Amino acid sequence: MTEPEIRKLLRQMKEQDSQTAFRRFYDMTYDRLFRIAFYYLKKEEWAQEVVLDVFLKLWNRRNVLPEVLNIEDYCFVLIKNASLNYLKKEMKQSPPLSITSSCGPEATTNSPEECLISEELFARYVKALDRLPERCREVFIRVREEKQTYAQVAKDLNISIKTVDAQLQKALSRLKAAISS
């Protein structure tokens, strides 16, 4: 979805209290926001909870969203902060057995500069992943993030193994170009 389409949805949410527009915005952005939350939290249930809380905040702030200059960055910051706050809350309730994030509030190994660079690279990665064609993105996520085999992906998507390989190569080259720019 393009920036003008997103702006149109945000205006509809503000001016008409349009739940339909909000639902389209939700459907369009949920996966991306979930991946960001999961990057910080490393637990699916926690990531889902954080993302739903952020969407509730977005709905409650729908009157100011059209004025936000970059909604993509705004959502990223909301998710990041909500995830880090959730981690702090969880750490107070039960001390962790191991450190799961090298840049979270409990991190001791990385400098603030390293954490900032890591977060910026991750933000670029997520943006680049979202800009991939749908089939290309799906193949990449299944192979690289979900660790499915080429044969498994080919069978599930009803495509050849060569197509899986071609789509993966296409995704990798586009992601590398976007991240290195």
mmCIF file of N, CA and C in Angstrom, residues 31-120:
data_model
loop_
_atom_site.group_PDB
_atom_site.id
_atom_site.type_symbol
_atom_site.label_atom_id
_atom_site.label_comp_id
_atom_site.label_asym_id
_atom_site.label_seq_id
_atom_site.Cartn_x
_atom_site.Cartn_y
_atom_site.Cartn_z
ATOM 1 N N ASP A 31 1.552 -7.741 10.450
ATOM 2 C CA ASP A 31 2.695 -8.651 10.322
ATOM 3 C C ASP A 31 4.018 -7.935 10.560
ATOM 4 N N ARG A 32 4.136 -6.770 9.994
ATOM 5 C CA ARG A 32 5.378 -6.008 10.147
ATOM 6 C C ARG A 32 5.600 -5.609 11.606
ATOM 7 N N LEU A 33 4.562 -5.104 12.254
ATOM 8 C CA LEU A 33 4.698 -4.691 13.646
ATOM 9 C C LEU A 33 4.961 -5.893 14.547
ATOM 10 N N PHE A 34 4.351 -7.021 14.223
ATOM 11 C CA PHE A 34 4.595 -8.239 14.995
ATOM 12 C C PHE A 34 6.066 -8.647 14.895
ATOM 13 N N ARG A 35 6.634 -8.596 13.692
ATOM 14 C CA ARG A 35 8.047 -8.974 13.520
ATOM 15 C C ARG A 35 8.962 -8.074 14.349
ATOM 16 N N ILE A 36 8.631 -6.794 14.406
ATOM 17 C CA ILE A 36 9.447 -5.866 15.198
ATOM 18 C C ILE A 36 9.345 -6.221 16.681
ATOM 19 N N ALA A 37 8.137 -6.425 17.167
ATOM 20 C CA ALA A 37 7.945 -6.774 18.578
ATOM 21 C C ALA A 37 8.633 -8.099 18.905
ATOM 22 N N PHE A 38 8.505 -9.066 18.019
ATOM 23 C CA PHE A 38 9.117 -10.376 18.256
ATOM 24 C C PHE A 38 10.643 -10.266 18.289
ATOM 25 N N TYR A 39 11.208 -9.381 17.494
ATOM 26 C CA TYR A 39 12.656 -9.155 17.495
ATOM 27 C C TYR A 39 13.127 -8.762 18.899
ATOM 28 N N TYR A 40 12.377 -7.928 19.572
ATOM 29 C CA TYR A 40 12.757 -7.477 20.905
ATOM 30 C C TYR A 40 12.375 -8.473 21.995
ATOM 31 N N LEU A 41 11.214 -9.092 21.875
ATOM 32 C CA LEU A 41 10.670 -9.896 22.964
ATOM 33 C C LEU A 41 11.012 -11.382 22.889
ATOM 34 N N LYS A 42 11.203 -11.901 21.709
ATOM 35 C CA LYS A 42 11.561 -13.305 21.480
ATOM 36 C C LYS A 42 10.494 -14.299 21.934
ATOM 37 N N LYS A 43 9.306 -13.826 22.247
ATOM 38 C CA LYS A 43 8.192 -14.707 22.611
ATOM 39 C C LYS A 43 6.962 -14.273 21.832
ATOM 40 N N GLU A 44 6.350 -15.231 21.157
ATOM 41 C CA GLU A 44 5.216 -14.932 20.287
ATOM 42 C C GLU A 44 4.043 -14.313 21.053
ATOM 43 N N GLU A 45 3.715 -14.876 22.211
ATOM 44 C CA GLU A 45 2.569 -14.377 22.984
ATOM 45 C C GLU A 45 2.793 -12.934 23.426
ATOM 46 N N TRP A 46 3.995 -12.643 23.875
ATOM 47 C CA TRP A 46 4.313 -11.289 24.311
ATOM 48 C C TRP A 46 4.234 -10.325 23.140
ATOM 49 N N ALA A 47 4.779 -10.738 22.006
ATOM 50 C CA ALA A 47 4.763 -9.875 20.818
ATOM 51 C C ALA A 47 3.329 -9.584 20.385
ATOM 52 N N GLN A 48 2.476 -10.605 20.404
ATOM 53 C CA GLN A 48 1.071 -10.399 20.032
ATOM 54 C C GLN A 48 0.404 -9.407 20.979
ATOM 55 N N GLU A 49 0.666 -9.562 22.261
ATOM 56 C CA GLU A 49 0.063 -8.670 23.254
ATOM 57 C C GLU A 49 0.516 -7.223 23.050
ATOM 58 N N VAL A 50 1.797 -7.036 22.818
ATOM 59 C CA VAL A 50 2.340 -5.691 22.604
ATOM 60 C C VAL A 50 1.743 -5.066 21.346
ATOM 61 N N VAL A 51 1.673 -5.835 20.271
ATOM 62 C CA VAL A 51 1.135 -5.300 19.013
ATOM 63 C C VAL A 51 -0.329 -4.902 19.184
ATOM 64 N N LEU A 52 -1.104 -5.721 19.857
ATOM 65 C CA LEU A 52 -2.513 -5.374 20.073
ATOM 66 C C LEU A 52 -2.648 -4.126 20.940
ATOM 67 N N ASP A 53 -1.784 -3.994 21.951
ATOM 68 C CA ASP A 53 -1.791 -2.780 22.776
ATOM 69 C C ASP A 53 -1.460 -1.541 21.943
ATOM 70 N N VAL A 54 -0.509 -1.674 21.037
ATOM 71 C CA VAL A 54 -0.130 -0.543 20.184
ATOM 72 C C VAL A 54 -1.269 -0.184 19.241
ATOM 73 N N PHE A 55 -1.957 -1.184 18.696
ATOM 74 C CA PHE A 55 -3.094 -0.874 17.833
ATOM 75 C C PHE A 55 -4.206 -0.182 18.621
ATOM 76 N N LEU A 56 -4.391 -0.552 19.870
ATOM 77 C CA LEU A 56 -5.373 0.136 20.708
ATOM 78 C C LEU A 56 -4.960 1.600 20.898
ATOM 79 N N LYS A 57 -3.671 1.837 21.134
ATOM 80 C CA LYS A 57 -3.173 3.214 21.251
ATOM 81 C C LYS A 57 -3.401 3.981 19.951
ATOM 82 N N LEU A 58 -3.127 3.319 18.828
ATOM 83 C CA LEU A 58 -3.322 3.979 17.535
ATOM 84 C C LEU A 58 -4.788 4.350 17.331
ATOM 85 N N TRP A 59 -5.706 3.465 17.692
ATOM 86 C CA TRP A 59 -7.129 3.771 17.551
ATOM 87 C C TRP A 59 -7.502 4.948 18.455
ATOM 88 N N ASN A 60 -7.004 4.930 19.688
ATOM 89 C CA ASN A 60 -7.318 6.016 20.618
ATOM 90 C C ASN A 60 -6.705 7.349 20.187
ATOM 91 N N ARG A 61 -5.629 7.298 19.421
ATOM 92 C CA ARG A 61 -4.963 8.511 18.935
ATOM 93 C C ARG A 61 -5.304 8.806 17.474
ATOM 94 N N ARG A 62 -6.344 8.232 16.965
ATOM 95 C CA ARG A 62 -6.678 8.363 15.538
ATOM 96 C C ARG A 62 -6.879 9.809 15.102
ATOM 97 N N ASN A 63 -7.225 10.693 16.045
ATOM 98 C CA ASN A 63 -7.445 12.094 15.690
ATOM 99 C C ASN A 63 -6.155 12.839 15.366
ATOM 100 N N VAL A 64 -5.015 12.339 15.852
ATOM 101 C CA VAL A 64 -3.744 13.016 15.574
ATOM 102 C C VAL A 64 -2.901 12.286 14.532
ATOM 103 N N LEU A 65 -3.266 11.077 14.175
ATOM 104 C CA LEU A 65 -2.452 10.293 13.234
ATOM 105 C C LEU A 65 -2.256 10.949 11.867
ATOM 106 N N PRO A 66 -3.271 11.618 11.301
ATOM 107 C CA PRO A 66 -3.028 12.242 9.992
ATOM 108 C C PRO A 66 -1.944 13.325 10.020
ATOM 109 N N GLU A 67 -1.686 13.909 11.189
ATOM 110 C CA GLU A 67 -0.660 14.943 11.290
ATOM 111 C C GLU A 67 0.747 14.363 11.456
ATOM 112 N N VAL A 68 0.849 13.075 11.756
ATOM 113 C CA VAL A 68 2.158 12.441 11.915
ATOM 114 C C VAL A 68 2.851 12.425 10.554
ATOM 115 N N LEU A 69 4.060 12.937 10.500
ATOM 116 C CA LEU A 69 4.769 13.057 9.222
ATOM 117 C C LEU A 69 5.130 11.706 8.620
ATOM 118 N N ASN A 70 5.645 10.794 9.429
ATOM 119 C CA ASN A 70 6.034 9.481 8.920
ATOM 120 C C ASN A 70 5.395 8.413 9.796
ATOM 121 N N ILE A 71 4.260 7.916 9.371
ATOM 122 C CA ILE A 71 3.500 6.954 10.178
ATOM 123 C C ILE A 71 4.271 5.656 10.360
ATOM 124 N N GLU A 72 5.079 5.292 9.371
ATOM 125 C CA GLU A 72 5.872 4.062 9.451
ATOM 126 C C GLU A 72 6.873 4.141 10.608
ATOM 127 N N ASP A 73 7.600 5.241 10.685
ATOM 128 C CA ASP A 73 8.558 5.433 11.770
ATOM 129 C C ASP A 73 7.845 5.583 13.113
ATOM 130 N N TYR A 74 6.718 6.255 13.108
ATOM 131 C CA TYR A 74 5.932 6.443 14.325
ATOM 132 C C TYR A 74 5.518 5.088 14.903
ATOM 133 N N CYS A 75 5.010 4.208 14.052
ATOM 134 C CA CYS A 75 4.595 2.872 14.498
ATOM 135 C C CYS A 75 5.795 2.069 14.986
ATOM 136 N N PHE A 76 6.924 2.194 14.291
ATOM 137 C CA PHE A 76 8.135 1.483 14.701
ATOM 138 C C PHE A 76 8.546 1.903 16.112
ATOM 139 N N VAL A 77 8.550 3.200 16.368
ATOM 140 C CA VAL A 77 8.948 3.702 17.686
ATOM 141 C C VAL A 77 7.949 3.255 18.754
ATOM 142 N N LEU A 78 6.653 3.297 18.441
ATOM 143 C CA LEU A 78 5.650 2.822 19.401
ATOM 144 C C LEU A 78 5.887 1.359 19.767
ATOM 145 N N ILE A 79 6.104 0.527 18.760
ATOM 146 C CA ILE A 79 6.318 -0.906 19.000
ATOM 147 C C ILE A 79 7.604 -1.141 19.784
ATOM 148 N N LYS A 80 8.653 -0.462 19.394
ATOM 149 C CA LYS A 80 9.940 -0.629 20.081
ATOM 150 C C LYS A 80 9.811 -0.256 21.556
ATOM 151 N N ASN A 81 9.242 0.912 21.825
ATOM 152 C CA ASN A 81 9.106 1.364 23.211
ATOM 153 C C ASN A 81 8.178 0.463 24.014
ATOM 154 N N ALA A 82 7.073 0.055 23.411
ATOM 155 C CA ALA A 82 6.144 -0.843 24.107
ATOM 156 C C ALA A 82 6.816 -2.181 24.403
ATOM 157 N N SER A 83 7.620 -2.668 23.483
ATOM 158 C CA SER A 83 8.325 -3.940 23.687
ATOM 159 C C SER A 83 9.336 -3.829 24.822
ATOM 160 N N LEU A 84 10.104 -2.750 24.818
ATOM 161 C CA LEU A 84 11.099 -2.569 25.875
ATOM 162 C C LEU A 84 10.428 -2.382 27.236
ATOM 163 N N ASN A 85 9.320 -1.650 27.275
ATOM 164 C CA ASN A 85 8.575 -1.496 28.530
ATOM 165 C C ASN A 85 8.017 -2.831 29.005
ATOM 166 N N TYR A 86 7.541 -3.637 28.072
ATOM 167 C CA TYR A 86 7.011 -4.960 28.423
ATOM 168 C C TYR A 86 8.130 -5.830 29.006
ATOM 169 N N LEU A 87 9.314 -5.763 28.403
ATOM 170 C CA LEU A 87 10.453 -6.523 28.930
ATOM 171 C C LEU A 87 10.795 -6.083 30.350
ATOM 172 N N LYS A 88 10.800 -4.779 30.590
ATOM 173 C CA LYS A 88 11.090 -4.276 31.935
ATOM 174 C C LYS A 88 10.081 -4.822 32.938
ATOM 175 N N LYS A 89 8.802 -4.778 32.556
ATOM 176 C CA LYS A 89 7.744 -5.269 33.436
ATOM 177 C C LYS A 89 7.929 -6.759 33.722
ATOM 178 N N GLU A 90 8.231 -7.531 32.696
ATOM 179 C CA GLU A 90 8.421 -8.973 32.868
ATOM 180 C C GLU A 90 9.641 -9.276 33.724
ATOM 181 N N MET A 91 10.691 -8.478 33.575
ATOM 182 C CA MET A 91 11.900 -8.709 34.366
ATOM 183 C C MET A 91 11.657 -8.426 35.847
ATOM 184 N N LYS A 92 10.805 -7.464 36.148
ATOM 185 C CA LYS A 92 10.486 -7.167 37.541
ATOM 186 C C LYS A 92 9.685 -8.302 38.164
ATOM 187 N N GLN A 93 8.793 -8.901 37.369
ATOM 188 C CA GLN A 93 7.942 -9.969 37.884
ATOM 189 C C GLN A 93 8.700 -11.276 38.064
ATOM 190 N N SER A 94 9.579 -11.593 37.121
ATOM 191 C CA SER A 94 10.379 -12.816 37.238
ATOM 192 C C SER A 94 11.728 -12.585 36.576
ATOM 193 N N PRO A 95 12.799 -12.701 37.332
ATOM 194 C CA PRO A 95 14.127 -12.474 36.767
ATOM 195 C C PRO A 95 14.414 -13.460 35.633
ATOM 196 N N PRO A 96 15.044 -12.986 34.571
ATOM 197 C CA PRO A 96 15.309 -13.869 33.436
ATOM 198 C C PRO A 96 16.410 -14.875 33.743
ATOM 199 N N LEU A 97 16.325 -16.035 33.111
ATOM 200 C CA LEU A 97 17.362 -17.045 33.254
ATOM 201 C C LEU A 97 18.543 -16.735 32.345
ATOM 202 N N SER A 98 18.252 -16.113 31.219
ATOM 203 C CA SER A 98 19.325 -15.748 30.297
ATOM 204 C C SER A 98 18.959 -14.451 29.607
ATOM 205 N N ILE A 99 19.944 -13.773 29.139
ATOM 206 C CA ILE A 99 19.716 -12.527 28.416
ATOM 207 C C ILE A 99 19.332 -12.873 26.994
ATOM 208 N N THR A 100 18.173 -12.364 26.544
ATOM 209 C CA THR A 100 17.692 -12.709 25.209
ATOM 210 C C THR A 100 17.984 -11.632 24.191
ATOM 211 N N SER A 101 18.254 -10.444 24.622
ATOM 212 C CA SER A 101 18.510 -9.361 23.674
ATOM 213 C C SER A 101 19.804 -8.667 24.050
ATOM 214 N N SER A 102 20.630 -8.392 23.086
ATOM 215 C CA SER A 102 21.894 -7.729 23.375
ATOM 216 C C SER A 102 21.738 -6.217 23.444
ATOM 217 N N CYS A 103 20.532 -5.703 23.190
ATOM 218 C CA CYS A 103 20.330 -4.254 23.220
ATOM 219 C C CYS A 103 19.145 -3.851 24.084
ATOM 220 N N GLY A 104 18.599 -4.751 24.833
ATOM 221 C CA GLY A 104 17.469 -4.428 25.686
ATOM 222 C C GLY A 104 17.948 -3.740 26.948
ATOM 223 N N PRO A 105 17.028 -3.472 27.869
ATOM 224 C CA PRO A 105 17.396 -2.770 29.090
ATOM 225 C C PRO A 105 18.351 -3.578 29.962
ATOM 226 N N GLU A 106 18.391 -4.905 29.784
ATOM 227 C CA GLU A 106 19.248 -5.749 30.600
ATOM 228 C C GLU A 106 20.607 -6.013 29.953
ATOM 229 N N ALA A 107 20.848 -5.446 28.805
ATOM 230 C CA ALA A 107 22.069 -5.736 28.049
ATOM 231 C C ALA A 107 23.292 -5.162 28.743
ATOM 232 N N THR A 108 24.369 -5.933 28.703
ATOM 233 C CA THR A 108 25.621 -5.461 29.276
ATOM 234 C C THR A 108 26.769 -5.591 28.291
ATOM 235 N N THR A 109 26.537 -6.249 27.161
ATOM 236 C CA THR A 109 27.636 -6.557 26.250
ATOM 237 C C THR A 109 27.857 -5.508 25.172
ATOM 238 N N ASN A 110 26.856 -4.779 24.785
ATOM 239 C CA ASN A 110 26.993 -3.836 23.679
ATOM 240 C C ASN A 110 26.941 -2.397 24.168
ATOM 241 N N SER A 111 27.682 -1.555 23.465
ATOM 242 C CA SER A 111 27.655 -0.135 23.777
ATOM 243 C C SER A 111 26.361 0.468 23.232
ATOM 244 N N PRO A 112 25.971 1.637 23.702
ATOM 245 C CA PRO A 112 24.769 2.284 23.158
ATOM 246 C C PRO A 112 24.869 2.524 21.654
ATOM 247 N N GLU A 113 26.080 2.834 21.184
ATOM 248 C CA GLU A 113 26.262 3.057 19.749
ATOM 249 C C GLU A 113 25.989 1.783 18.954
ATOM 250 N N GLU A 114 26.490 0.642 19.461
ATOM 251 C CA GLU A 114 26.256 -0.634 18.781
ATOM 252 C C GLU A 114 24.770 -0.973 18.765
ATOM 253 N N CYS A 115 24.093 -0.703 19.866
ATOM 254 C CA CYS A 115 22.654 -0.973 19.934
ATOM 255 C C CYS A 115 21.889 -0.095 18.952
ATOM 256 N N LEU A 116 22.265 1.171 18.875
ATOM 257 C CA LEU A 116 21.600 2.089 17.954
ATOM 258 C C LEU A 116 21.792 1.639 16.511
ATOM 259 N N ILE A 117 23.010 1.250 16.164
ATOM 260 C CA ILE A 117 23.283 0.764 14.810
ATOM 261 C C ILE A 117 22.479 -0.492 14.532
ATOM 262 N N SER A 118 22.432 -1.393 15.504
ATOM 263 C CA SER A 118 21.669 -2.630 15.337
ATOM 264 C C SER A 118 20.188 -2.330 15.116
ATOM 265 N N GLU A 119 19.634 -1.418 15.885
ATOM 266 C CA GLU A 119 18.221 -1.060 15.739
ATOM 267 C C GLU A 119 17.949 -0.381 14.408
ATOM 268 N N GLU A 120 18.865 0.477 13.967
ATOM 269 C CA GLU A 120 18.692 1.143 12.671
ATOM 270 C C GLU A 120 18.739 0.137 11.526
#
